[in-house]
């Protein structure tokens, strides 16, 4: 792929952003129009920067499109106060589809909000001192950070850094406040507002989204190398001395387009804590200035790195910050994923890790997770921490509250001692149908049953209780980061998936395509011989993904169709 030239024709999104740098579009007018059940296509693009996606329920398409809104919050580091959680639970019950979706970037989504309820829902979110701005759109998205408060005080420091960066990189448009908080159109009689240009992002914002994550080795619970910028904490004698900066990671690809691919971030160098903000902001400006503005499929920072190289990136970054980056310090990740059950915090309180299957907080007949969480948060006031594995932690629980919390969960069908098999608890699925407009195959609604069948298969081949990371997405965009999993299923068409194999436990290795199109009914038959061989041939303690890399990749270096 050639480097982008400045003469290339800008994509339609670039032209649209430049036409209205306030991002106001005609959102306020459409909100005020009681007859309109939807926003225009242009406003749909602007709405994303406000944290809103216009969708339709794909299950109901046969009887005509029924427009609904998805609202995504911006929650750097995924930490909610008890009062915020309760407000969100109330808003979602009143205006959403009665579920809250924990996302793979540590925030929450409301689905199914009608246009007529959109303004009051977003206002309600702001009233609880949260925001939706820049949770979507061509800007820096929700900054993720290792959610566990249990290990040491360092994570508090890192959370502060994530919040600071998130605030520094938030867009400054006055339109958000006018539309959602004051509930009116942007006043363009003011010259400054009329000629608004974002002081950092400029008139056209970024060429594409931009993602930042903080990780604390040895735990890679944020999948740090899948981000545009990763900050890997370096500790010496129990103290945080700085971060290794990694750049150019990302997952998204498109079927049939070999020029799109998942990529691991390159480790570029070491930063002291006081250098972080300036350097990350400079890295975002490299994306802003060198990202491809003519082809959105080639517009992520990973393609700048892939096309120009990590050495070019380091030199450009050093030129922009005005100092040389120190060499990266040694670090090692050994594990990804979330810690379930009870863990003691450094301050003597406790933290409870809860598995939220496919990230959906809801009530079913057997498991009333939503009800249990509301009761617990009302009564015991724990902090709620969202994880990038779509799960959650209840933090700052006093020792004397533990038993009552366990009982409330049990009364509502959620067992703390037995939250699910190791296989299930390590699984992730993206949203896909019925709300995601890009989904080609089922994901969230399909994976739980498939896991049940894989559990049975593991028992059949003598691997009961084995942990294998399995991630499914309904399309190749990679929202559940399937290309990092030991087994990744990627939707190809309705009822058909690609199978990827060979990620590792630390989430530092991309998997590879194993089969290109497999019918859902045939997935177990495809896995059976592989898992049977793995059971026979593995070394002591060897994970499935490592066996795949050691044996299968040598036998089958390229993908079969
Ligand atoms: Fe994503 C688009 C859901 C994390 C890569 N993603 C979408 C949209 C908004 C579909 C759309 O554009 O119309 C999905 C909304 C579905 C719905 O109904 O809710 C959607 N993405 C999600 C979430 C909710 C999946 C989940 O199961 O949790 C995650 C929300 C994260 C957040 O809170 O900000 C989510 N998306 C990711 C990740 C994982 C990550 O960031 O760690 C990725 C891969 C990493 C990356 O960015 O490379 C990801 N989403 C994409 C892409 C492909 C981008 C690319 O570079 O090609 C798209 C499509 C696009 O942007 O055009 C996309
Ligand atoms: Fe939608 Fe594809 Fe993302 Fe799944 S991976 S939520 S199907 S865009």
Coordinates of C-alpha atoms and ligand atoms in Angstrom, one line a residue:
X1 CA 0.0 0.0 0.0
X2 CA 1.4 3.3 -1.0
X3 CA 1.7 6.3 1.4
X4 CA -1.2 8.7 1.4
X5 CA -0.6 11.8 -0.7
X6 CA -1.9 15.2 0.2
X7 CA -3.5 15.5 -3.2
X8 CA -5.8 12.4 -2.7
X9 CA -9.5 13.3 -2.7
X10 CA -10.9 13.6 0.8
X11 CA -13.5 11.0 1.8
X12 CA -17.1 12.2 2.1
X13 CA -16.8 12.2 5.9
X14 CA -13.9 14.7 5.7
X15 CA -16.0 17.0 3.6
X16 CA -18.9 16.7 6.0
X17 CA -16.8 17.4 9.1
X18 CA -15.3 20.5 7.4
X19 CA -18.7 21.8 6.6
X20 CA -19.7 21.9 10.3
X21 CA -16.8 21.8 12.8
X22 CA -19.2 22.4 15.7
X23 CA -20.7 19.0 14.9
X24 CA -24.1 20.5 15.5
X25 CA -25.6 19.6 12.1
X26 CA -29.4 19.9 12.5
X27 CA -29.5 17.6 15.5
X28 CA -31.3 20.0 17.7
X29 CA -33.9 20.8 15.0
X30 CA -34.7 17.1 14.5
X31 CA -34.9 16.5 18.2
X32 CA -37.5 19.3 18.4
X33 CA -39.5 17.8 15.5
X34 CA -42.0 15.5 17.1
X35 CA -43.0 14.1 13.7
X36 CA -39.5 12.8 12.8
X37 CA -38.6 9.3 14.0
X38 CA -35.0 9.5 12.7
X39 CA -32.1 11.8 11.9
X40 CA -30.7 12.6 8.4
X41 CA -27.7 10.6 7.2
X42 CA -25.4 13.6 7.8
X43 CA -26.7 14.1 11.3
X44 CA -26.2 10.5 11.9
X45 CA -22.4 11.1 11.4
X46 CA -22.4 14.1 13.7
X47 CA -24.4 12.3 16.3
X48 CA -21.6 9.7 16.7
X49 CA -19.3 12.5 18.1
X50 CA -22.0 13.1 20.7
X51 CA -22.0 9.4 21.7
X52 CA -25.2 8.4 19.8
X53 CA -25.7 5.9 17.0
X54 CA -28.9 5.7 15.0
X55 CA -29.8 2.1 14.5
X56 CA -32.8 0.0 13.7
X57 CA -33.9 -3.3 15.2
X58 CA -32.9 -5.8 12.5
X59 CA -35.3 -8.4 13.8
X60 CA -38.1 -6.2 12.8
X61 CA -36.9 -5.1 9.4
X62 CA -39.5 -7.2 7.5
X63 CA -42.2 -4.9 8.7
X64 CA -40.2 -1.7 7.9
X65 CA -37.3 -0.1 9.7
X66 CA -38.0 0.8 13.4
X67 CA -35.4 3.4 14.4
X68 CA -33.8 3.2 17.8
X69 CA -30.7 4.9 19.3
X70 CA -27.7 3.4 20.9
X71 CA -26.0 5.7 23.5
X72 CA -22.4 5.1 24.6
X73 CA -20.9 6.7 27.6
X74 CA -17.3 8.0 28.1
X75 CA -16.0 6.4 31.3
X76 CA -12.2 6.6 31.4
X77 CA -10.8 3.6 33.3
X78 CA -14.4 2.3 33.6
X79 CA -15.1 3.5 37.2
X80 CA -18.6 4.5 38.3
X81 CA -19.7 5.8 41.6
X82 CA -22.6 4.0 43.2
X83 CA -24.9 7.0 42.6
X84 CA -23.9 7.0 38.9
X85 CA -24.6 3.3 38.5
X86 CA -28.0 3.7 40.1
X87 CA -28.9 6.7 37.9
X88 CA -27.8 4.7 34.8
X89 CA -29.8 1.7 35.9
X90 CA -32.9 3.9 36.3
X91 CA -32.4 5.7 33.0
X92 CA -31.9 2.4 31.1
X93 CA -35.0 0.9 32.7
X94 CA -37.1 4.0 31.8
X95 CA -35.8 4.8 28.3
X96 CA -33.7 1.9 27.0
X97 CA -34.4 -1.8 26.4
X98 CA -34.1 -2.6 30.1
X99 CA -30.5 -3.9 29.7
X100 CA -27.1 -2.2 30.1
X101 CA -24.3 -3.4 27.9
X102 CA -20.7 -3.4 29.4
X103 CA -18.5 -2.8 26.4
X104 CA -15.0 -4.1 25.5
X105 CA -13.7 -0.6 26.2
X106 CA -14.9 -0.4 29.8
X107 CA -17.9 1.7 29.2
X108 CA -21.7 1.2 29.1
X109 CA -24.1 1.3 26.2
X110 CA -27.9 1.9 26.2
X111 CA -29.7 0.2 23.4
X112 CA -33.2 0.7 22.0
X113 CA -33.7 4.3 23.0
X114 CA -36.5 6.0 20.9
X115 CA -35.7 9.3 19.3
X116 CA -38.4 10.8 21.4
X117 CA -36.6 9.8 24.6
X118 CA -33.0 10.6 23.4
X119 CA -32.7 14.1 24.7
X120 CA -33.9 13.3 28.2
X121 CA -31.7 10.2 28.4
X122 CA -28.5 12.1 27.4
X123 CA -29.5 14.9 29.7
X124 CA -30.0 12.4 32.5
X125 CA -26.5 10.9 31.9
X126 CA -25.0 14.4 32.2
X127 CA -27.1 15.2 35.3
X128 CA -25.3 12.3 37.0
X129 CA -22.0 14.0 36.1
X130 CA -21.1 11.6 33.3
X131 CA -20.9 12.3 29.6
X132 CA -21.3 10.7 26.2
X133 CA -19.2 13.1 24.2
X134 CA -16.5 11.5 22.0
X135 CA -17.4 8.0 23.0
X136 CA -17.7 7.5 19.2
X137 CA -16.6 9.5 16.2
X138 CA -13.2 10.5 14.7
X139 CA -11.7 11.4 18.0
X140 CA -9.9 9.9 21.0
X141 CA -12.3 7.3 22.4
X142 CA -12.7 6.0 25.9
X143 CA -9.3 5.6 27.5
X144 CA -9.0 2.2 29.1
X145 CA -7.0 1.3 32.2
X146 CA -6.5 -1.9 34.2
X147 CA -9.7 -1.9 36.4
X148 CA -8.5 -3.9 39.4
X149 CA -8.1 -1.8 42.6
X150 CA -6.8 -4.8 44.5
X151 CA -3.1 -5.1 43.9
X152 CA -1.4 -1.9 45.0
X153 CA -1.9 1.9 45.0
X154 CA -0.3 2.2 41.6
X155 CA -3.5 1.6 39.7
X156 CA -5.0 4.7 41.4
X157 CA -2.2 6.8 39.9
X158 CA -2.8 5.2 36.5
X159 CA -6.5 5.8 36.6
X160 CA -5.8 9.5 37.3
X161 CA -3.5 9.6 34.3
X162 CA -6.2 8.0 32.1
X163 CA -8.7 10.5 33.3
X164 CA -6.3 13.4 32.7
X165 CA -5.6 12.3 29.1
X166 CA -9.3 11.7 28.4
X167 CA -10.1 15.3 29.6
X168 CA -7.2 16.8 27.6
X169 CA -8.3 15.0 24.4
X170 CA -12.0 15.7 24.6
X171 CA -13.4 17.8 21.8
X172 CA -14.3 21.4 22.8
X173 CA -17.4 22.0 20.6
X174 CA -20.0 24.1 22.4
X175 CA -22.7 22.2 20.5
X176 CA -22.8 19.3 23.0
X177 CA -23.6 21.6 25.9
X178 CA -26.2 23.6 23.9
X179 CA -28.1 20.6 22.5
X180 CA -28.0 18.1 25.4
X181 CA -27.7 20.2 28.5
X182 CA -29.5 23.5 27.6
X183 CA -31.8 21.6 25.2
X184 CA -31.5 24.2 22.4
X185 CA -29.9 25.0 19.1
X186 CA -26.4 26.3 19.0
X187 CA -26.6 30.1 18.9
X188 CA -24.8 31.1 15.7
X189 CA -25.3 34.8 16.2
X190 CA -22.1 34.7 18.3
X191 CA -19.2 35.0 15.8
X192 CA -16.9 32.8 17.8
X193 CA -19.4 30.0 17.8
X194 CA -20.1 30.5 14.1
X195 CA -16.5 30.2 13.2
X196 CA -15.6 27.5 15.8
X197 CA -12.6 25.3 15.1
X198 CA -11.5 22.8 17.7
X199 CA -8.2 24.0 19.1
X200 CA -6.7 20.6 19.0
X201 CA -8.6 18.6 16.4
X202 CA -9.0 21.4 13.9
X203 CA -11.9 21.6 11.5
X204 CA -11.8 17.9 10.4
X205 CA -11.0 16.2 13.6
X206 CA -9.0 12.9 13.2
X207 CA -9.0 10.8 10.0
X208 CA -10.6 8.0 12.1
X209 CA -11.1 6.9 15.7
X210 CA -8.1 6.7 18.1
X211 CA -7.8 4.3 21.1
X212 CA -5.5 4.5 24.2
X213 CA -5.0 2.0 26.9
X214 CA -2.9 1.6 30.1
X215 CA -1.8 -1.8 31.2
X216 CA 0.1 -3.0 34.3
X217 CA 2.3 -6.1 33.6
X218 CA 2.1 -9.0 34.1
X219 CA -1.7 -8.6 33.5
X220 CA -2.8 -7.6 30.0
X221 CA -6.5 -7.2 30.9
X222 CA -6.8 -4.2 28.5
X223 CA -5.3 -6.0 25.5
X224 CA -2.9 -3.1 25.3
X225 CA -1.3 -4.0 22.0
X226 CA -4.6 -3.8 20.2
X227 CA -4.7 0.0 20.8
X228 CA -3.5 2.9 18.7
X229 CA -1.4 3.9 21.7
X230 CA -0.6 1.6 24.6
X231 CA 1.0 2.7 27.8
X232 CA 2.7 -0.2 29.7
X233 CA 3.4 0.6 33.3
X234 CA 7.0 0.0 34.4
X235 CA 7.4 -0.7 38.1
X236 CA 10.6 -0.7 40.1
X237 CA 10.7 -1.6 43.8
X238 CA 6.9 -1.4 43.9
X239 CA 6.9 2.2 42.5
X240 CA 5.7 3.4 39.1
X241 CA 8.7 4.8 37.3
X242 CA 7.1 5.3 33.9
X243 CA 5.6 3.7 30.9
X244 CA 6.7 2.0 27.7
X245 CA 4.9 3.6 24.8
X246 CA 3.5 1.2 22.2
X247 CA 1.9 2.6 18.9
X248 CA -0.1 1.3 16.0
X249 CA -2.3 -1.5 17.2
X250 CA -5.7 -2.2 15.9
X251 CA -8.1 -5.1 15.0
X252 CA -10.4 -4.0 12.2
X253 CA -10.3 -5.6 8.8
X254 CA -12.7 -6.2 5.9
X255 CA -13.5 -9.5 4.2
X256 CA -11.9 -9.8 0.8
X257 CA -9.7 -6.7 1.3
X258 CA -6.1 -7.9 2.0
X259 CA -5.0 -4.3 2.6
X260 CA -6.9 -4.2 5.8
X261 CA -5.5 -6.3 8.7
X262 CA -5.2 -6.6 12.5
X263 CA -1.9 -5.3 13.8
X264 CA -0.1 -5.4 17.2
X265 CA 1.3 -2.1 18.4
X266 CA 5.1 -1.6 18.2
X267 CA 6.9 -0.8 21.5
X268 CA 8.5 2.6 20.7
X269 CA 10.3 3.7 23.9
X270 CA 10.1 4.6 27.6
X271 CA 8.5 7.7 29.1
X272 CA 8.7 9.1 32.6
X273 CA 5.2 10.0 34.1
X274 CA 5.7 13.7 33.5
X275 CA 6.3 13.0 29.7
X276 CA 3.2 11.0 29.2
X277 CA 0.6 13.6 28.4
X278 CA 2.7 15.7 26.0
X279 CA 4.0 12.6 24.2
X280 CA 0.6 10.9 23.8
X281 CA -0.9 14.2 22.5
X282 CA 1.9 14.4 20.0
X283 CA 1.2 10.8 18.9
X284 CA -2.4 11.7 18.3
X285 CA -1.3 14.7 16.1
X286 CA 0.8 12.3 14.0
X287 CA -2.5 10.4 13.3
X288 CA -4.2 13.7 12.7
X289 CA -1.6 14.9 10.3
X290 CA -0.5 11.7 8.5
X291 CA -3.6 9.4 8.7
X292 CA -5.3 8.7 5.4
X293 CA -8.2 11.1 4.8
X294 CA -9.2 9.7 1.5
X295 CA -9.8 6.1 2.4
X296 CA -11.5 5.4 5.7
X297 CA -10.5 1.7 5.5
X298 CA -6.9 2.7 5.6
X299 CA -7.2 5.6 8.0
X300 CA -6.1 4.2 11.4
X301 CA -2.7 4.9 12.9
X302 CA -1.8 1.3 12.4
X303 CA -1.5 1.9 8.7
X304 CA 0.7 4.9 9.2
X305 CA 3.0 2.6 11.2
X306 CA 2.7 -0.3 8.7
X307 CA 3.5 2.0 5.8
X308 CA 6.2 4.2 7.3
X309 CA 7.7 2.0 10.0
X310 CA 8.2 2.3 13.7
X311 CA 11.6 4.1 13.3
X312 CA 9.9 6.8 11.3
X313 CA 7.2 7.1 13.9
X314 CA 9.7 7.4 16.8
X315 CA 11.7 10.1 14.9
X316 CA 8.6 12.1 14.1
X317 CA 7.4 11.8 17.7
X318 CA 10.7 12.9 19.0
X319 CA 10.7 15.9 16.6
X320 CA 7.2 16.9 17.8
X321 CA 8.0 16.6 21.6
X322 CA 11.5 17.9 21.3
X323 CA 13.3 15.2 23.2
X324 CA 14.7 11.7 22.6
X325 CA 12.7 8.8 23.9
X326 CA 14.6 6.5 26.3
X327 CA 14.9 2.9 25.2
X328 CA 11.9 0.7 26.2
X329 CA 12.4 -1.1 29.6
X330 CA 11.9 -4.8 30.0
X331 CA 8.4 -6.0 30.8
X332 CA 6.5 -9.3 30.5
X333 CA 2.8 -10.0 30.2
X334 CA 1.7 -13.5 31.4
X335 CA -2.1 -13.3 31.5
X336 CA -5.1 -11.5 30.1
X337 CA -8.7 -11.5 31.3
X338 CA -10.5 -10.6 34.5
X339 CA -10.2 -12.0 38.1
X340 CA -13.5 -13.4 39.3
X341 CA -14.6 -13.9 42.9
X342 CA -13.3 -12.0 46.0
X343 CA -9.9 -10.3 46.1
X344 CA -8.5 -8.2 49.0
X345 CA -7.6 -4.6 48.2
X346 CA -4.5 -3.0 49.4
X347 CA -6.6 -0.9 51.9
X348 CA -8.1 -4.1 53.5
X349 CA -11.5 -3.8 51.8
X350 CA -12.6 -6.3 49.2
X351 CA -13.4 -6.4 45.5
X352 CA -15.8 -8.9 43.8
X353 CA -15.2 -9.8 40.2
X354 CA -18.5 -10.8 38.5
X355 CA -18.8 -12.5 35.1
X356 CA -21.4 -10.7 33.0
X357 CA -22.0 -13.1 30.1
X358 CA -21.4 -11.3 26.8
X359 CA -21.4 -8.0 28.8
X360 CA -25.2 -7.8 29.0
X361 CA -26.6 -6.7 32.4
X362 CA -30.1 -8.0 32.3
X363 CA -32.7 -10.1 34.1
X364 CA -33.7 -13.5 32.9
X365 CA -35.9 -16.0 34.6
X366 CA -32.9 -17.9 36.0
X367 CA -30.5 -15.0 36.6
X368 CA -31.6 -11.6 37.7
X369 CA -28.2 -9.9 37.5
X370 CA -29.7 -6.4 36.9
X371 CA -32.0 -6.6 39.9
X372 CA -29.2 -8.1 42.1
X373 CA -26.7 -5.3 41.2
X374 CA -29.3 -2.6 41.8
X375 CA -30.1 -3.9 45.2
X376 CA -26.4 -4.4 46.2
X377 CA -25.4 -0.9 45.0
X378 CA -28.4 0.7 46.8
X379 CA -27.7 -1.1 50.0
X380 CA -23.9 -1.4 50.2
X381 CA -22.7 1.4 47.9
X382 CA -19.7 -0.3 46.3
X383 CA -17.9 1.4 43.5
X384 CA -18.7 -0.3 40.1
X385 CA -15.7 -0.9 37.8
X386 CA -16.3 -2.0 34.2
X387 CA -13.6 -4.2 32.6
X388 CA -12.4 -4.5 29.0
X389 CA -13.5 -8.1 29.2
X390 CA -17.1 -7.0 29.3
X391 CA -17.4 -7.9 33.0
X392 CA -17.6 -5.9 36.2
X393 CA -16.0 -5.5 39.7
X394 CA -17.7 -4.3 42.8
X395 CA -15.0 -2.5 44.7
X396 CA -14.4 -1.0 48.2
X397 CA -16.6 -3.7 49.8
X398 CA -16.2 -3.8 53.6
X399 CA -15.4 -7.2 55.1
X400 CA -18.7 -7.3 57.0
X401 CA -20.7 -6.7 53.8
X402 CA -19.4 -9.7 51.9
X403 CA -21.9 -12.3 53.1
X404 CA -24.9 -10.2 52.4
X405 CA -23.7 -9.4 48.9
X406 CA -23.2 -13.1 48.1
X407 CA -26.7 -13.8 49.5
X408 CA -28.4 -11.0 47.4
X409 CA -26.7 -12.4 44.3
X410 CA -27.7 -16.0 45.2
X411 CA -31.3 -15.0 45.8
X412 CA -31.3 -13.7 42.3
X413 CA -29.8 -16.8 40.7
X414 CA -26.2 -15.6 40.5
X415 CA -23.6 -17.8 42.3
X416 CA -20.4 -16.2 43.3
X417 CA -18.6 -19.5 43.9
X418 CA -19.6 -20.9 40.6
X419 CA -19.9 -18.2 38.0
X420 CA -19.3 -20.4 35.0
X421 CA -16.7 -22.7 33.6
X422 CA -13.2 -21.4 33.0
X423 CA -14.0 -21.6 29.2
X424 CA -17.2 -19.5 29.6
X425 CA -15.6 -16.9 31.9
X426 CA -12.8 -16.4 29.4
X427 CA -15.2 -15.8 26.5
X428 CA -16.2 -12.6 24.8
X429 CA -18.8 -11.8 22.1
X430 CA -19.5 -8.5 20.4
X431 CA -23.0 -7.1 20.2
X432 CA -23.9 -7.8 16.5
X433 CA -27.6 -8.6 15.8
X434 CA -30.1 -7.2 16.3
X435 CA -28.8 -3.7 16.8
X436 CA -25.4 -3.5 15.0
X437 CA -25.9 -2.5 11.4
X438 CA -22.6 -4.1 10.4
X439 CA -23.2 -7.6 11.8
X440 CA -23.1 -10.3 9.2
X441 CA -23.7 -13.2 11.6
X442 CA -25.0 -13.6 15.2
X443 CA -22.5 -13.1 18.0
X444 CA -23.8 -12.1 21.5
X445 CA -27.0 -14.1 21.0
X446 CA -25.2 -17.2 19.7
X447 CA -21.9 -17.6 21.7
X448 CA -23.4 -18.7 25.0
X449 CA -25.0 -21.8 23.4
X450 CA -21.8 -22.5 21.4
X451 CA -19.8 -22.4 24.6
X452 CA -22.1 -25.0 26.1
X453 CA -21.4 -27.2 23.1
X454 CA -17.7 -26.6 23.4
X455 CA -17.8 -27.4 27.1
X456 CA -19.3 -30.8 26.2
X457 CA -16.7 -31.3 23.5
X458 CA -13.9 -30.6 26.0
X459 CA -15.4 -33.2 28.4
X460 CA -15.6 -35.7 25.5
X461 CA -11.8 -35.3 24.7
X462 CA -10.8 -35.3 28.3
X463 CA -10.2 -31.6 28.7
X464 CA -13.0 -30.7 31.2
X465 CA -12.3 -27.4 33.0
X466 CA -9.7 -26.2 30.5
X467 CA -9.5 -22.5 29.9
X468 CA -9.2 -21.5 26.3
X469 CA -9.9 -17.9 25.3
X470 CA -12.7 -17.8 22.8
X471 CA -14.0 -14.6 21.2
X472 CA -16.7 -14.1 18.6
X473 CA -17.7 -11.2 16.4
X474 CA -20.5 -10.8 13.9
X475 CA -18.2 -9.2 11.3
X476 CA -14.5 -8.7 10.7
X477 CA -14.3 -5.2 12.5
X478 CA -13.1 -7.0 15.6
X479 CA -15.0 -5.3 18.4
X480 CA -14.4 -8.3 20.8
X481 CA -10.8 -8.4 19.7
X482 CA -11.2 -11.9 18.2
X483 CA -7.8 -11.8 16.5
X484 CA -6.1 -12.0 19.9
X485 CA -8.0 -15.1 21.1
X486 CA -6.9 -18.7 21.2
X487 CA -10.0 -19.4 19.1
X488 CA -11.6 -16.5 17.3
X489 CA -14.9 -16.9 15.4
X490 CA -15.5 -14.0 12.9
X491 CA -18.9 -13.7 11.1
X492 CA -18.7 -14.1 7.4
X493 CA -22.4 -14.4 6.4
X494 CA -25.6 -15.4 8.2
X495 CA -24.8 -18.6 10.0
X496 CA -21.2 -18.7 8.8
X497 CA -17.9 -18.0 10.5
X498 CA -14.2 -17.8 9.9
X499 CA -12.2 -19.7 12.5
X500 CA -8.9 -18.1 13.7
X501 CA -6.5 -20.1 16.0
X502 CA -3.4 -19.4 18.0
X503 CA -3.6 -16.4 20.2
X504 CA -1.8 -16.7 23.5
X505 CA -2.7 -16.4 27.2
X506 CA -0.9 -13.0 27.5
X507 CA -2.7 -11.5 24.5
X508 CA 0.6 -10.5 22.8
X509 CA 0.3 -12.7 19.7
X510 CA -2.2 -12.4 16.8
X511 CA -3.9 -15.6 15.8
X512 CA -4.2 -16.8 12.2
X513 CA -7.0 -17.8 9.9
X514 CA -7.6 -21.6 10.0
X515 CA -10.8 -22.0 8.1
X516 CA -12.5 -19.3 6.0
X517 CA -16.1 -20.3 5.9
X518 CA -17.7 -22.8 8.3
X519 CA -21.4 -23.2 8.9
X520 CA -22.4 -22.8 12.5
X521 CA -23.7 -26.4 12.6
X522 CA -20.2 -27.6 11.6
X523 CA -18.1 -25.6 14.1
X524 CA -17.9 -28.4 16.7
X525 CA -17.0 -30.9 14.0
X526 CA -14.1 -28.6 12.9
X527 CA -12.9 -28.2 16.5
X528 CA -13.2 -31.9 17.5
X529 CA -10.1 -33.3 15.9
X530 CA -8.0 -30.3 16.9
X531 CA -8.9 -30.5 20.5
X532 CA -8.5 -34.3 20.6
X533 CA -5.0 -33.9 19.2
X534 CA -4.2 -31.1 21.6
X535 CA -5.3 -33.3 24.5
X536 CA -2.9 -36.0 23.3
X537 CA 0.1 -34.0 22.1
X538 CA 0.3 -31.0 24.5
X539 CA 3.3 -30.5 26.8
X540 CA 2.5 -30.3 30.5
X541 CA 0.7 -27.0 31.1
X542 CA 0.7 -26.0 27.4
X543 CA -2.3 -23.8 26.4
X544 CA -4.3 -24.6 23.3
X545 CA -3.1 -21.4 21.5
X546 CA 0.5 -22.4 22.2
X547 CA 0.0 -25.9 20.9
X548 CA -1.5 -24.4 17.7
X549 CA 1.5 -22.2 17.3
X550 CA 4.0 -25.0 17.9
X551 CA 2.3 -27.8 15.9
X552 CA -0.5 -26.6 13.7
X553 CA 1.2 -23.5 12.2
X554 CA 4.1 -25.6 11.1
X555 CA 1.9 -28.2 9.5
X556 CA -0.4 -25.6 7.9
X557 CA 1.4 -22.3 7.4
X558 CA -1.4 -20.8 5.3
X559 CA -5.1 -20.8 5.8
X560 CA -7.3 -23.5 4.2
X561 CA -10.6 -22.5 2.6
Ligands
LIG1 FE1 -16.6 -1.5 17.6 C1 -18.1 -0.2 14.8 C2 -19.6 -2.0 19.0 C3 -15.1 -2.1 20.6 C4 -13.6 -2.0 16.0 N1 -18.5 -1.1 17.0 C5 -18.9 -0.5 15.8 C6 -20.4 -0.2 15.9 C7 -20.6 1.2 16.4 C8 -21.1 -0.4 14.6 C9 -21.3 0.8 13.6 O1 -20.3 1.5 13.3 O2 -22.5 1.0 13.2 C10 -20.9 -1.3 16.9 C11 -22.2 -1.0 17.6 C12 -22.9 -2.2 17.9 C13 -24.1 -2.1 18.9 O3 -25.2 -2.3 18.4 O4 -23.9 -1.8 20.0 C14 -19.6 -1.5 17.7 N2 -17.3 -1.9 19.4 C15 -18.5 -2.1 19.8 C16 -18.6 -2.6 21.2 C17 -19.9 -2.2 22.0 C18 -18.5 -4.1 21.2 C19 -18.7 -4.9 22.5 O5 -19.1 -6.0 22.4 O6 -18.3 -4.4 23.6 C20 -17.3 -2.0 21.8 C21 -17.5 -0.6 22.3 C22 -16.2 0.0 22.8 C23 -16.3 1.3 23.5 O7 -16.9 1.3 24.6 O8 -15.8 2.3 22.9 C24 -16.5 -2.0 20.5 N3 -14.7 -1.9 18.2 C25 -14.3 -2.2 19.4 C26 -13.0 -2.7 19.4 C27 -12.2 -3.3 20.7 C28 -11.3 -2.2 21.3 O9 -11.4 -1.1 21.0 O10 -10.6 -2.6 22.2 C29 -12.6 -2.7 18.1 C30 -11.2 -3.2 17.6 C31 -10.1 -2.4 17.9 C32 -9.9 -1.3 16.8 O11 -10.5 -0.3 16.9 O12 -9.1 -1.6 15.9 C33 -13.7 -2.2 17.4 N4 -16.0 -1.1 15.7 C34 -14.7 -1.4 15.3 C35 -14.7 -1.1 13.9 C36 -13.4 -1.3 12.9 C37 -12.5 -0.2 13.0 C38 -11.4 -0.3 12.0 O13 -10.3 0.2 12.2 O14 -11.6 -0.9 10.9 C39 -15.9 -0.6 13.5 C40 -16.4 -0.2 12.1 C41 -16.0 1.2 11.9 O15 -15.5 2.0 12.7 O16 -16.3 1.6 10.7 C42 -16.7 -0.7 14.7
LIG2 FE1 -21.0 -5.0 14.9 FE2 -18.9 -6.2 13.7 FE3 -18.5 -4.7 15.9 FE4 -19.7 -7.0 16.1 S1 -17.6 -6.7 15.4 S2 -20.4 -5.1 17.1 S3 -20.9 -7.1 14.2 S4 -19.2 -3.9 14.0

